[in-house]
Amino acid sequence: MYRMASIIKTESLVKDFDGLRAVDNLNLEVEERTIFGFLGPNGAGKTTTINILCTLLRPTSGRAFINGYDCVKDAHRVRSSIGIVFQDTTLDKDLTAYENLLFHAYLYGLKREESKKRIEELLQFMDLYDRKDEPVKRFSGGMKRRLEVARGLMHYPKVLFLDEPTLGLDPQSRAGLWEHIVRLPESHNVTVFMTTHYMDEAEVCNRMAIIDHGRIIAEGTPEELKRMVGGDVVYLRAKDNKMAKEILKERIIADIEERNGEIFVHGVKGDVCIPEIIRILGEQVLSVRLQRPTLNDVFLKLTGRQIREGSPEDEFKESIRSYRRRFDRT
Amino acid sequence: MIELKVVYVIVMRELIKFFREKSKLVSTMARPLIWLFFVGMGMSRLVPQDITGTDYMRFLFPGIIGMTILFSAIFSSISIIWDKEFGFLKEILVAPVSRFSIVLGKALSGTLLSSLQAMLIMIVSPLIGIYPEMGQIAGSVLVIIVLSFCISALGIIIASFYESLESFSMIMNFIVMPMFFLSGAMYPLKKLPLVLKYAATLNPLTYGIDGLRHILIPHGMLDFPFYLDIFVLLSTSAVFLFLSTYVFERGK
Ligand SMILES: Nc1ncnc2c1ncn2[C@@H]1O[C@H](COP(=O)(O)OP(=O)(O)OP(=O)(O)O)[C@@H](O)[C@H]1O
Ligand SMILES: [Mg+2]
């Protein structure tokens, strides 16, 4: 038994699939009651890592702990400590929303009275209460996802895994689901471990790791990661750009260029730099805008690739997934 | 370790799904009746009484009950393949429950559903001249239940080896149909060529059907002593249950 502040911990985790190293020497620690984002392109090893953490796969070497329990030796206790929303939906589409949750309650040995209360409370929380007696096959993709999150929370898990929770959803359902997810650590006292492709989703994580080819290539808060690419860019227009540029060059230590009628100030802390610029140039300034680096810039810098290169293969995989999600066994 | 709640909820799920889809019930009930009446009536003109020991329709009847059990128990168990394909199995596998409870739940669902259908087929027995007494009914029900359990557990073993729905016709053509034809359901084993006869003695269904014949048409053609039928059914059931837990755990 292993005890310390981190609710999820891996030590040199490795998983090989005949010849292919899907997870490569992974060391992770996740603090309790936070949202941890696991970001990476297709085939990076995100799902494989989750499968090891949730006891469905045995690691080739290395160890993983959830809530202090070893994922191999103490699988039973790990299973009691986690809830999970898999990448592809795992609801029974012939059963109603209520029945799916009730099945889960029995499976996890909840008491009858308690499970009834819990189901109603979670259906309310996920805004699904009105549809509780409809078979899941009539649900939209977003509703199915929300139901799965509700199901994953039924048994008061310590950790909730979300594997690409918003994949294949339209922007509105994405936002709807997202709104619920960000509240979970507070509202349901749970640590969220989620994988995603979407950069904007990663922004709200307390901490995140970027994984590529099974290896973690960067880890930190979203802010820290973005600082890695070298700070913000301030775009500035002045009455006389030439003169403004010269003045700024004397007073501010930063890369300054002029292009297309705009002055660029690179690699600064935008929120400090803008007041400074205005103090220096005063009336001269016509407009100022600030561009913060995105996580996409981080990924680009670290790997030389966009996180979604959009190779035909990936798009194909993607379209099959969303197809299946929609037409899964009617 | 057996978690009763888990067994219970797995059985309930199968029952709910089965009865919600009325067309399934109709079609699984139609198959044995079609065989009984269409095949049975055609064959009864061809097969002389001294081979079957009784009128052919009566000889066939226990075989048809066996067929009902074979199909419905296997179908019920290989729904595990559906659960794999549509992901639901993962929901069960990440839960903190023993694999034995899961397998037992699946086996009992199959037992319940196929026993129920077999008993429904029993109702038509008077139409073909079998009028079972209370004792015969009770005996048949017991054999039906044990045979159903045995075939359901076998179905779980089969399901562990397949990943997707495409395997369905494979299982039908290479496992279920041969099991049916090599079970003495339609003709007495004594008349089969030696190789097929040996194959049939490896088939648990053979003993189930023979057991039913002992009870329902005791003066007809019988292949084994009754106690052997029961012994084989009970022991294969136990073996299959443990084997299925083993392969299920390993296969996922
Ligand atoms: N069961 C398996 N057998 C063989 N190879 C596998 C298996 N599962 C995954 N892989 C391989 O391991 C690598 C990592 O896959 P994984 O599913 O973990 O990626 P991912 O980061 O979840 O990708 P995606 O964003 O597409 O879901 C891939 O190259 C994949 O082909
Ligand atoms: Mg994945």
Coordinates of C-alpha atoms and ligand atoms in Angstrom, one line a residue:
Chain A
M1 CA 0.0 0.0 0.0
Y2 CA 1.2 3.4 -1.0
R3 CA 0.0 6.6 0.6
M4 CA 0.7 10.2 -0.2
A5 CA -1.0 13.3 -1.4
S6 CA -1.3 12.2 -5.1
I7 CA -4.4 10.3 -5.9
I8 CA -3.0 9.0 -9.1
K9 CA 0.6 8.0 -9.4
T10 CA 2.5 6.0 -12.0
E11 CA 6.1 4.9 -11.8
S12 CA 8.0 4.2 -15.1
L13 CA 4.9 2.8 -16.6
V14 CA 5.4 0.9 -19.9
K15 CA 3.0 -0.9 -22.2
D16 CA 4.1 -2.8 -25.3
F17 CA 1.8 -4.2 -27.9
D18 CA 3.7 -6.8 -29.8
G19 CA 6.6 -4.7 -30.8
L20 CA 4.9 -1.3 -30.5
R21 CA 5.6 0.7 -27.3
A22 CA 2.3 2.4 -26.7
V23 CA 3.2 3.8 -23.3
D24 CA 6.8 4.7 -22.7
N25 CA 8.2 5.2 -19.2
L26 CA 5.4 7.2 -17.9
N27 CA 5.7 9.1 -14.6
L28 CA 2.6 10.9 -13.5
E29 CA 1.3 12.4 -10.3
V30 CA -2.1 13.9 -9.9
E31 CA -3.3 15.8 -6.9
E32 CA -6.6 15.1 -5.3
R33 CA -9.7 17.1 -6.4
T34 CA -8.1 18.6 -9.4
I35 CA -8.8 18.3 -13.1
F36 CA -5.8 16.8 -14.9
G37 CA -5.7 17.0 -18.7
F38 CA -3.9 14.4 -20.8
L39 CA -3.3 15.9 -24.2
G40 CA -2.0 14.2 -27.3
P41 CA -2.6 13.3 -30.9
N42 CA -4.1 10.1 -32.2
G43 CA -2.3 7.0 -31.1
A44 CA -0.3 8.8 -28.5
G45 CA -1.2 6.3 -25.8
K46 CA -3.8 8.1 -23.9
T47 CA -6.4 5.4 -23.9
T48 CA -3.8 2.7 -23.2
T49 CA -2.7 4.6 -20.1
I50 CA -6.3 4.9 -18.9
N51 CA -6.9 1.2 -19.5
I52 CA -3.9 0.4 -17.3
L53 CA -5.1 2.8 -14.6
C54 CA -8.6 1.3 -14.6
T55 CA -7.3 -2.3 -14.4
L56 CA -8.4 -3.4 -17.9
L57 CA -4.8 -3.8 -19.1
R58 CA -1.8 -5.0 -17.3
P59 CA 1.3 -2.9 -17.7
T60 CA 4.4 -4.5 -19.3
S61 CA 6.5 -3.0 -16.6
G62 CA 6.3 -0.2 -14.1
R63 CA 3.6 0.4 -11.5
A64 CA 0.4 2.5 -11.2
F65 CA -1.5 3.5 -8.1
I66 CA -4.9 4.9 -7.6
N67 CA -5.9 6.2 -4.2
G68 CA -2.8 4.4 -2.9
Y69 CA -3.8 1.0 -4.3
D70 CA -1.7 -0.9 -6.8
C71 CA -3.6 -1.2 -10.1
V72 CA -2.4 -4.8 -10.6
K73 CA -2.2 -6.3 -7.1
D74 CA -5.1 -4.5 -5.7
A75 CA -7.4 -4.3 -8.7
H76 CA -10.5 -4.8 -6.7
R77 CA -9.9 -1.7 -4.5
V78 CA -8.8 0.3 -7.5
R79 CA -12.1 -0.5 -9.2
S80 CA -14.1 0.7 -6.2
S81 CA -12.2 3.9 -6.3
I82 CA -12.8 4.9 -9.9
G83 CA -15.5 5.9 -12.3
I84 CA -14.9 6.0 -16.0
V85 CA -16.4 7.3 -19.2
F86 CA -14.7 5.3 -22.0
Q87 CA -13.8 6.8 -25.4
D88 CA -16.6 4.8 -27.1
T89 CA -19.9 4.8 -25.3
T90 CA -20.6 1.8 -23.1
L91 CA -24.3 2.3 -22.3
D92 CA -26.9 -0.3 -23.0
K93 CA -29.0 1.3 -25.6
D94 CA -32.0 -0.9 -25.1
L95 CA -32.3 0.1 -21.5
T96 CA -33.6 3.4 -20.3
A97 CA -31.4 6.0 -18.7
Y98 CA -32.8 5.1 -15.3
E99 CA -32.2 1.4 -15.9
N100 CA -28.6 2.0 -17.0
L101 CA -27.9 3.8 -13.7
L102 CA -29.8 1.2 -11.7
F103 CA -27.8 -1.6 -13.2
H104 CA -24.7 0.3 -12.2
A105 CA -26.0 0.8 -8.6
Y106 CA -26.5 -3.0 -8.2
L107 CA -23.1 -3.7 -9.8
Y108 CA -21.4 -1.5 -7.2
G109 CA -23.5 -2.8 -4.4
L110 CA -25.2 0.4 -3.4
K111 CA -28.1 0.2 -1.0
R112 CA -31.6 0.3 -2.6
E113 CA -32.8 3.6 -0.9
E114 CA -29.5 5.3 -1.5
S115 CA -29.2 4.3 -5.1
K116 CA -32.7 5.7 -5.8
K117 CA -31.7 9.0 -4.3
R118 CA -28.4 9.1 -6.0
I119 CA -29.8 8.3 -9.4
E120 CA -32.4 11.1 -9.2
E121 CA -29.8 13.6 -7.9
L122 CA -27.4 12.8 -10.7
L123 CA -30.0 12.8 -13.4
Q124 CA -31.0 16.3 -12.1
F125 CA -27.4 17.5 -12.0
M126 CA -26.9 16.3 -15.6
D127 CA -30.2 17.8 -16.8
L128 CA -31.5 14.4 -17.9
Y129 CA -34.3 13.9 -15.3
D130 CA -37.1 14.5 -17.8
R131 CA -35.8 11.9 -20.1
K132 CA -35.0 9.2 -17.5
D133 CA -37.5 6.6 -18.8
E134 CA -36.5 6.8 -22.4
P135 CA -34.4 4.1 -24.0
V136 CA -30.9 5.4 -24.5
K137 CA -30.9 4.7 -28.2
R138 CA -33.2 7.8 -28.5
F139 CA -30.6 10.0 -26.8
S140 CA -28.4 12.5 -28.7
G141 CA -24.6 12.1 -28.4
G142 CA -24.4 14.8 -25.8
M143 CA -27.1 13.3 -23.7
K144 CA -25.4 9.9 -23.8
R145 CA -22.2 11.4 -22.7
R146 CA -23.8 13.3 -19.8
L147 CA -25.5 10.0 -18.8
E148 CA -22.2 8.2 -18.8
V149 CA -20.7 10.9 -16.6
A150 CA -23.6 10.6 -14.2
R151 CA -23.1 6.8 -14.2
G152 CA -19.4 7.2 -13.6
L153 CA -20.2 9.3 -10.5
M154 CA -22.9 6.9 -9.0
H155 CA -20.7 5.1 -6.6
Y156 CA -18.8 8.1 -5.2
P157 CA -15.5 7.4 -6.9
K158 CA -12.3 9.2 -5.9
V159 CA -11.2 9.5 -9.5
L160 CA -13.3 10.0 -12.6
F161 CA -11.6 9.1 -15.9
L162 CA -13.0 10.8 -19.0
D163 CA -11.5 9.6 -22.3
E164 CA -12.3 12.2 -24.9
P165 CA -15.6 13.1 -23.3
T166 CA -16.5 15.6 -26.0
L167 CA -15.3 13.9 -29.1
G168 CA -17.8 13.8 -31.9
L169 CA -20.2 16.2 -30.2
D170 CA -21.5 19.4 -31.8
P171 CA -20.2 22.7 -30.2
Q172 CA -23.4 23.2 -28.3
S173 CA -23.4 19.8 -26.6
R174 CA -19.7 20.1 -26.0
A175 CA -20.3 23.3 -24.1
G176 CA -23.2 21.8 -22.2
L177 CA -21.1 18.8 -21.1
W178 CA -18.1 20.9 -20.4
E179 CA -20.1 23.1 -18.0
H180 CA -20.8 20.1 -15.9
I181 CA -17.3 18.7 -16.0
V182 CA -15.6 21.8 -14.7
R183 CA -17.8 21.8 -11.6
L184 CA -17.1 18.1 -10.6
P185 CA -14.1 18.5 -8.3
E186 CA -16.2 20.9 -6.2
S187 CA -19.6 19.4 -6.5
H188 CA -18.8 15.8 -6.3
N189 CA -15.5 15.7 -4.5
V190 CA -13.7 13.9 -7.3
T191 CA -10.4 14.1 -9.2
V192 CA -11.0 14.3 -12.9
F193 CA -8.5 12.7 -15.2
M194 CA -9.4 13.5 -18.8
T195 CA -7.9 13.1 -22.2
T196 CA -8.7 15.4 -25.1
H197 CA -7.7 16.6 -28.4
Y198 CA -9.2 20.0 -27.9
M199 CA -6.9 22.7 -26.8
D200 CA -9.6 25.0 -25.4
E201 CA -10.7 22.2 -23.1
A202 CA -7.2 21.7 -21.8
E203 CA -7.1 25.3 -20.8
V204 CA -9.4 24.8 -17.8
C205 CA -7.3 21.9 -16.4
N206 CA -5.5 22.6 -13.2
R207 CA -2.5 20.7 -14.6
M208 CA -1.9 18.9 -17.8
A209 CA 0.6 16.7 -19.5
I210 CA 1.3 16.5 -23.2
I211 CA 2.0 13.0 -24.5
D212 CA 3.3 12.0 -27.8
H213 CA 4.5 8.5 -28.9
G214 CA 3.7 7.2 -25.4
R215 CA 6.1 9.7 -23.7
I216 CA 5.3 12.8 -21.7
I217 CA 6.9 15.7 -23.4
A218 CA 5.7 18.5 -21.2
E219 CA 3.9 18.9 -17.9
G220 CA 2.6 21.7 -15.8
T221 CA -0.3 24.2 -15.5
P222 CA -1.6 25.5 -18.8
E223 CA 0.0 28.8 -17.9
E224 CA 3.4 27.2 -17.3
L225 CA 3.2 25.4 -20.6
K226 CA 2.3 28.4 -22.5
R227 CA 5.2 30.3 -21.0
M228 CA 7.4 27.7 -22.5
V229 CA 6.8 29.1 -26.0
G230 CA 8.0 32.4 -24.8
G231 CA 5.3 34.6 -23.5
D232 CA 2.6 36.8 -25.1
V233 CA 2.7 39.0 -28.1
V234 CA 1.4 42.6 -27.9
Y235 CA 0.3 44.1 -31.2
L236 CA 0.4 47.9 -31.2
R237 CA -0.6 50.7 -33.6
A238 CA 0.7 54.1 -33.0
K239 CA 0.4 57.5 -34.8
D240 CA 3.9 57.2 -35.9
N241 CA 5.0 53.6 -35.9
K242 CA 8.6 54.3 -36.7
M243 CA 9.1 56.7 -33.9
A244 CA 7.1 54.6 -31.4
K245 CA 9.3 51.6 -32.3
E246 CA 12.5 53.5 -31.6
I247 CA 11.2 54.8 -28.3
L248 CA 10.1 51.3 -27.2
K249 CA 13.3 49.7 -28.2
E250 CA 15.1 52.0 -25.8
R251 CA 12.8 51.4 -22.9
I252 CA 11.6 47.8 -23.1
I253 CA 13.8 44.7 -23.2
A254 CA 12.0 42.6 -25.7
D255 CA 11.9 41.6 -29.4
I256 CA 10.3 44.4 -31.3
E257 CA 9.4 44.3 -34.9
E258 CA 7.3 46.3 -37.3
R259 CA 5.3 44.7 -40.0
N260 CA 2.1 45.6 -42.0
G261 CA 1.6 48.8 -40.1
E262 CA 1.7 47.1 -36.7
I263 CA 4.4 46.9 -34.0
F264 CA 4.9 43.4 -32.5
V265 CA 6.3 43.1 -29.0
H266 CA 7.3 39.5 -28.5
G267 CA 7.9 37.4 -25.4
V268 CA 6.5 39.5 -22.7
K269 CA 4.0 39.3 -19.9
G270 CA 1.1 41.0 -21.6
D271 CA -0.8 42.1 -18.6
V272 CA 2.3 44.0 -17.3
C273 CA 3.6 45.1 -20.6
I274 CA 0.5 46.9 -21.9
P275 CA 0.3 49.5 -19.1
E276 CA 4.0 50.0 -19.5
I277 CA 3.7 50.7 -23.2
I278 CA 0.8 53.1 -22.7
R279 CA 2.7 54.9 -20.0
I280 CA 5.7 55.3 -22.3
L281 CA 3.9 56.3 -25.5
G282 CA 0.9 58.0 -24.0
E283 CA -1.2 59.8 -26.7
Q284 CA 0.8 58.1 -29.4
V285 CA -1.1 54.8 -29.0
L286 CA -4.0 54.2 -31.4
S287 CA -4.8 50.6 -30.6
V288 CA -3.3 47.7 -28.6
R289 CA -4.2 44.0 -28.7
L290 CA -2.8 41.1 -26.9
Q291 CA -2.2 37.6 -28.3
R292 CA -1.6 34.9 -25.8
P293 CA 0.1 31.7 -27.0
T294 CA -2.2 28.8 -27.3
L295 CA -1.5 25.2 -26.2
N296 CA -1.4 24.5 -29.9
D297 CA 1.7 26.7 -30.1
V298 CA 3.1 24.7 -27.3
F299 CA 2.5 21.4 -29.0
L300 CA 3.9 22.8 -32.3
K301 CA 7.0 24.0 -30.6
L302 CA 7.6 20.7 -28.8
T303 CA 6.9 18.3 -31.6
G304 CA 7.0 20.4 -34.8
R305 CA 3.5 19.3 -35.5
Q306 CA 0.0 20.5 -34.9
I307 CA -1.8 18.3 -32.4
R308 CA -4.3 17.5 -35.1
E309 CA -2.4 17.1 -38.3
G310 CA -5.6 15.9 -39.7
S311 CA -4.0 13.0 -41.6
P312 CA -6.6 11.2 -43.7
E313 CA -6.3 8.2 -41.5
D314 CA -7.2 10.2 -38.4
E315 CA -10.1 11.8 -40.0
F316 CA -11.3 8.4 -41.1
K317 CA -11.0 7.0 -37.6
E318 CA -12.8 10.0 -36.3
S319 CA -15.7 9.8 -38.7
I320 CA -16.2 6.2 -37.9
R321 CA -16.3 6.9 -34.3
S322 CA -18.9 9.6 -34.6
Y323 CA -20.8 7.4 -36.9
R324 CA -20.9 4.6 -34.4
R325 CA -21.8 6.9 -31.6
R326 CA -24.8 8.1 -33.5
F327 CA -26.0 4.9 -35.0
D328 CA -24.8 2.4 -32.4
R329 CA -27.2 -0.5 -32.4
T330 CA -30.6 1.1 -32.8
Chain B
M1 CA -16.8 -15.2 -4.3
I2 CA -20.4 -14.8 -5.4
E3 CA -22.1 -11.4 -5.2
L4 CA -25.8 -12.1 -5.3
K5 CA -26.7 -8.5 -6.2
V6 CA -24.5 -8.8 -9.3
V7 CA -25.9 -12.1 -10.4
Y8 CA -29.4 -10.8 -9.9
V9 CA -28.9 -7.6 -11.9
I10 CA -27.2 -9.4 -14.8
V11 CA -30.1 -11.8 -15.0
M12 CA -32.6 -9.0 -14.7
R13 CA -31.0 -7.1 -17.5
E14 CA -31.2 -10.1 -19.8
L15 CA -34.8 -10.7 -18.9
I16 CA -35.9 -7.1 -19.4
K17 CA -34.1 -7.0 -22.8
F18 CA -35.6 -10.3 -23.9
F19 CA -39.2 -9.5 -23.0
R20 CA -38.9 -6.0 -24.4
E21 CA -38.3 -7.4 -27.8
K22 CA -41.4 -9.4 -28.5
S23 CA -40.3 -10.4 -32.0
K24 CA -37.3 -12.2 -30.5
L25 CA -39.6 -14.4 -28.4
V26 CA -41.8 -15.1 -31.4
S27 CA -39.0 -16.0 -33.7
T28 CA -37.2 -18.3 -31.2
M29 CA -40.4 -20.1 -30.5
A30 CA -41.3 -20.4 -34.1
R31 CA -38.2 -22.4 -35.1
P32 CA -38.8 -25.5 -33.0
L33 CA -42.5 -25.5 -33.9
I34 CA -41.7 -25.4 -37.6
W35 CA -39.2 -28.2 -37.2
L36 CA -41.6 -30.3 -35.1
F37 CA -44.5 -30.0 -37.5
F38 CA -43.0 -29.6 -40.9
V39 CA -40.0 -31.8 -40.6
G40 CA -41.6 -34.2 -38.2
M41 CA -44.7 -34.8 -40.4
G42 CA -42.6 -35.2 -43.5
M43 CA -40.2 -37.6 -41.8
S44 CA -42.8 -39.7 -40.0
R45 CA -44.0 -41.1 -43.3
L46 CA -40.4 -42.2 -44.1
V47 CA -39.2 -43.6 -40.7
P48 CA -40.6 -47.0 -39.7
Q49 CA -41.6 -47.4 -36.1
D50 CA -39.1 -50.2 -35.3
I51 CA -36.2 -47.8 -35.7
T52 CA -37.5 -45.1 -33.4
G53 CA -39.4 -47.4 -31.1
T54 CA -42.5 -45.2 -31.3
D55 CA -44.3 -42.9 -33.8
Y56 CA -41.7 -40.5 -35.3
M57 CA -43.4 -37.3 -34.1
R58 CA -43.2 -38.5 -30.5
F59 CA -39.6 -39.6 -31.0
L60 CA -38.7 -36.2 -32.3
F61 CA -40.5 -34.2 -29.6
P62 CA -37.7 -34.4 -26.9
G63 CA -35.2 -33.6 -29.7
I64 CA -37.2 -30.5 -30.4
I65 CA -37.1 -29.5 -26.8
G66 CA -33.4 -30.0 -26.9
M67 CA -33.2 -27.8 -30.0
T68 CA -35.1 -25.0 -28.3
I69 CA -32.7 -25.1 -25.4
L70 CA -29.6 -25.3 -27.7
F71 CA -30.6 -22.3 -29.7
S72 CA -31.9 -20.1 -27.0
A73 CA -29.1 -20.9 -24.5
I74 CA -26.4 -20.3 -27.0
F75 CA -28.0 -17.1 -28.2
S76 CA -28.4 -15.8 -24.7
S77 CA -24.7 -16.5 -23.8
I78 CA -23.2 -15.2 -27.0
S79 CA -24.9 -11.8 -26.3
I80 CA -21.6 -11.4 -24.5
I81 CA -20.1 -10.9 -27.9
W82 CA -22.6 -8.1 -28.5
D83 CA -21.7 -6.6 -25.2
K84 CA -18.0 -6.6 -26.2
E85 CA -18.8 -5.1 -29.6
F86 CA -21.0 -2.3 -28.1
G87 CA -18.7 -1.7 -25.2
F88 CA -21.1 -2.6 -22.4
L89 CA -18.9 -5.4 -21.2
K90 CA -16.3 -2.9 -20.2
E91 CA -18.8 -1.3 -17.8
I92 CA -19.1 -4.7 -16.1
L93 CA -15.4 -5.4 -16.2
V94 CA -14.3 -2.2 -14.5
A95 CA -16.7 -2.8 -11.6
P96 CA -15.3 -4.2 -8.4
V97 CA -17.1 -7.6 -8.8
S98 CA -15.7 -11.1 -9.1
R99 CA -15.6 -12.5 -12.6
F100 CA -17.3 -15.7 -11.3
S101 CA -20.4 -13.6 -10.4
I102 CA -20.5 -12.2 -13.9
V103 CA -20.2 -15.6 -15.5
L104 CA -22.8 -17.1 -13.1
G105 CA -25.2 -14.3 -13.9
K106 CA -24.8 -14.8 -17.6
A107 CA -25.2 -18.6 -17.3
L108 CA -28.3 -18.2 -15.1
S109 CA -29.9 -15.8 -17.6
G110 CA -29.4 -18.3 -20.3
T111 CA -30.8 -21.1 -18.1
L112 CA -33.8 -19.1 -17.2
L113 CA -34.7 -18.0 -20.7
S114 CA -34.1 -21.2 -22.4
S115 CA -35.9 -23.3 -19.8
L116 CA -38.8 -21.0 -20.1
Q117 CA -39.0 -21.5 -23.8
A118 CA -38.5 -25.2 -23.6
M119 CA -41.4 -25.4 -21.1
L120 CA -43.6 -23.4 -23.5
I121 CA -42.8 -26.0 -26.2
M122 CA -43.8 -28.7 -23.7
I123 CA -47.4 -27.3 -23.8
V124 CA -47.9 -28.6 -27.3
S125 CA -47.1 -32.2 -26.4
P126 CA -50.7 -33.3 -26.4
L127 CA -51.0 -32.3 -30.0
I128 CA -48.6 -35.1 -31.0
G129 CA -49.9 -37.6 -28.6
I130 CA -47.8 -37.2 -25.5
Y131 CA -49.8 -36.7 -22.3
P132 CA -47.3 -36.3 -19.5
E133 CA -48.3 -36.9 -15.9
M134 CA -47.3 -34.6 -13.1
G135 CA -44.3 -36.7 -12.3
Q136 CA -43.2 -36.7 -15.9
I137 CA -43.6 -32.9 -16.1
A138 CA -41.5 -32.4 -13.0
G139 CA -38.8 -34.7 -14.3
S140 CA -38.7 -33.0 -17.6
V141 CA -38.5 -29.6 -16.0
L142 CA -35.5 -30.7 -14.0
V143 CA -33.7 -32.2 -17.1
I144 CA -34.6 -29.0 -19.0
I145 CA -33.0 -26.8 -16.4
V146 CA -29.8 -28.8 -16.1
L147 CA -29.4 -29.0 -19.8
S148 CA -30.1 -25.3 -20.2
F149 CA -27.4 -24.5 -17.6
C150 CA -24.9 -26.8 -19.3
I151 CA -25.5 -25.3 -22.8
S152 CA -25.5 -21.7 -21.4
A153 CA -22.1 -22.2 -19.8
L154 CA -20.8 -23.8 -23.0
G155 CA -22.1 -20.6 -24.8
I156 CA -20.0 -18.4 -22.5
I157 CA -16.9 -20.4 -23.4
I158 CA -17.7 -20.0 -27.1
A159 CA -18.3 -16.3 -26.7
S160 CA -14.9 -15.8 -25.0
F161 CA -13.2 -16.7 -28.2
Y162 CA -14.9 -14.2 -30.4
E163 CA -14.7 -10.4 -30.6
S164 CA -17.3 -9.3 -33.1
L165 CA -20.6 -9.9 -34.5
E166 CA -19.2 -11.3 -37.8
S167 CA -18.5 -14.5 -35.9
F168 CA -22.2 -15.1 -35.4
S169 CA -22.7 -17.1 -38.6
M170 CA -19.4 -19.0 -37.9
I171 CA -20.8 -20.1 -34.6
M172 CA -24.2 -21.0 -36.1
N173 CA -22.7 -23.1 -38.9
F174 CA -19.8 -24.7 -37.2
I175 CA -21.0 -25.2 -33.7
V176 CA -24.7 -24.9 -33.2
M177 CA -26.0 -26.8 -36.3
P178 CA -23.5 -29.7 -36.0
M179 CA -24.4 -29.9 -32.3
F180 CA -28.0 -30.2 -33.2
F181 CA -27.6 -32.8 -36.0
L182 CA -25.2 -34.9 -33.8
S183 CA -27.4 -35.1 -30.8
G184 CA -29.8 -37.8 -31.6
A185 CA -32.5 -35.2 -31.8
M186 CA -33.7 -36.4 -35.2
Y187 CA -32.5 -40.0 -35.5
P188 CA -31.4 -42.6 -33.0
L189 CA -27.6 -42.7 -32.5
K190 CA -27.6 -46.5 -33.2
K191 CA -28.3 -45.8 -36.8
L192 CA -25.4 -43.3 -37.3
P193 CA -22.0 -44.2 -38.8
L194 CA -19.4 -45.0 -36.2
V195 CA -17.5 -41.8 -36.4
L196 CA -20.6 -39.7 -36.0
K197 CA -21.8 -41.8 -33.2
Y198 CA -18.6 -41.1 -31.3
A199 CA -18.9 -37.4 -32.0
A200 CA -22.4 -37.5 -30.7
T201 CA -21.4 -39.1 -27.4
L202 CA -19.1 -36.0 -26.8
N203 CA -22.1 -33.7 -27.2
P204 CA -23.9 -32.9 -23.9
L205 CA -27.1 -32.2 -25.8
T206 CA -27.2 -35.9 -26.7
Y207 CA -27.6 -36.8 -23.0
G208 CA -30.1 -34.1 -22.4
I209 CA -32.4 -35.3 -25.2
D210 CA -31.9 -39.0 -24.2
G211 CA -32.8 -38.0 -20.6
L212 CA -36.0 -36.3 -21.8
R213 CA -36.9 -39.4 -23.8
H214 CA -36.5 -41.6 -20.7
I215 CA -39.1 -39.5 -19.0
L216 CA -41.5 -38.7 -21.9
I217 CA -41.4 -41.8 -24.1
P218 CA -39.9 -44.5 -21.9
H219 CA -40.8 -47.2 -24.4
G220 CA -39.1 -45.6 -27.3
M221 CA -35.5 -46.0 -28.6
L222 CA -33.0 -45.0 -25.9
D223 CA -29.3 -44.7 -26.1
F224 CA -27.9 -44.5 -22.6
P225 CA -29.1 -45.4 -19.1
F226 CA -30.9 -42.5 -17.4
Y227 CA -28.5 -42.2 -14.5
L228 CA -25.7 -41.8 -17.1
D229 CA -27.5 -39.0 -18.8
I230 CA -28.0 -37.1 -15.5
F231 CA -24.4 -37.8 -14.4
V232 CA -23.0 -36.5 -17.7
L233 CA -25.2 -33.4 -17.7
L234 CA -24.3 -32.4 -14.1
S235 CA -20.6 -33.0 -14.4
T236 CA -20.3 -31.2 -17.7
S237 CA -22.3 -28.3 -16.3
A238 CA -19.8 -28.0 -13.4
V239 CA -16.8 -28.3 -15.7
F240 CA -18.2 -25.8 -18.2
L241 CA -19.0 -23.3 -15.4
F242 CA -15.4 -23.3 -14.2
L243 CA -13.9 -23.4 -17.7
S244 CA -16.1 -20.5 -18.7
T245 CA -15.0 -18.4 -15.7
Y246 CA -11.4 -19.2 -16.6
V247 CA -11.6 -18.3 -20.3
F248 CA -13.8 -15.3 -19.5
E249 CA -11.2 -13.9 -17.1
R250 CA -8.4 -14.5 -19.5
G251 CA -10.2 -13.5 -22.7
K252 CA -12.1 -10.3 -21.9
Ligands
LIG1 N1 -5.1 -3.8 -28.2 C1 -4.1 -3.2 -28.9 N2 -3.3 -4.0 -29.7 C2 -2.3 -3.5 -30.4 N3 -2.0 -2.2 -30.5 C3 -2.8 -1.3 -29.8 C4 -3.8 -1.8 -29.0 N4 -4.4 -0.8 -28.4 C5 -3.7 0.3 -28.8 N5 -2.7 0.0 -29.6 C6 -1.8 0.9 -30.2 O1 -1.2 1.7 -29.2 C7 -1.0 3.0 -29.6 C8 -1.7 3.9 -28.6 O2 -3.1 3.8 -28.7 P1 -4.1 4.5 -27.8 O3 -5.4 4.0 -28.1 O4 -3.6 4.5 -26.4 O5 -4.0 6.0 -28.3 P2 -4.8 7.3 -28.0 O6 -3.8 8.3 -27.5 O7 -5.9 7.0 -27.1 O8 -5.3 7.8 -29.4 P3 -6.7 8.4 -29.9 O9 -6.6 9.9 -29.7 O10 -6.8 8.0 -31.3 O11 -7.8 7.8 -29.0 C9 -1.6 3.1 -31.0 O12 -0.5 3.0 -31.9 C10 -2.4 1.9 -31.1 O13 -2.5 1.5 -32.5
MG2 MG -7.9 7.1 -27.2

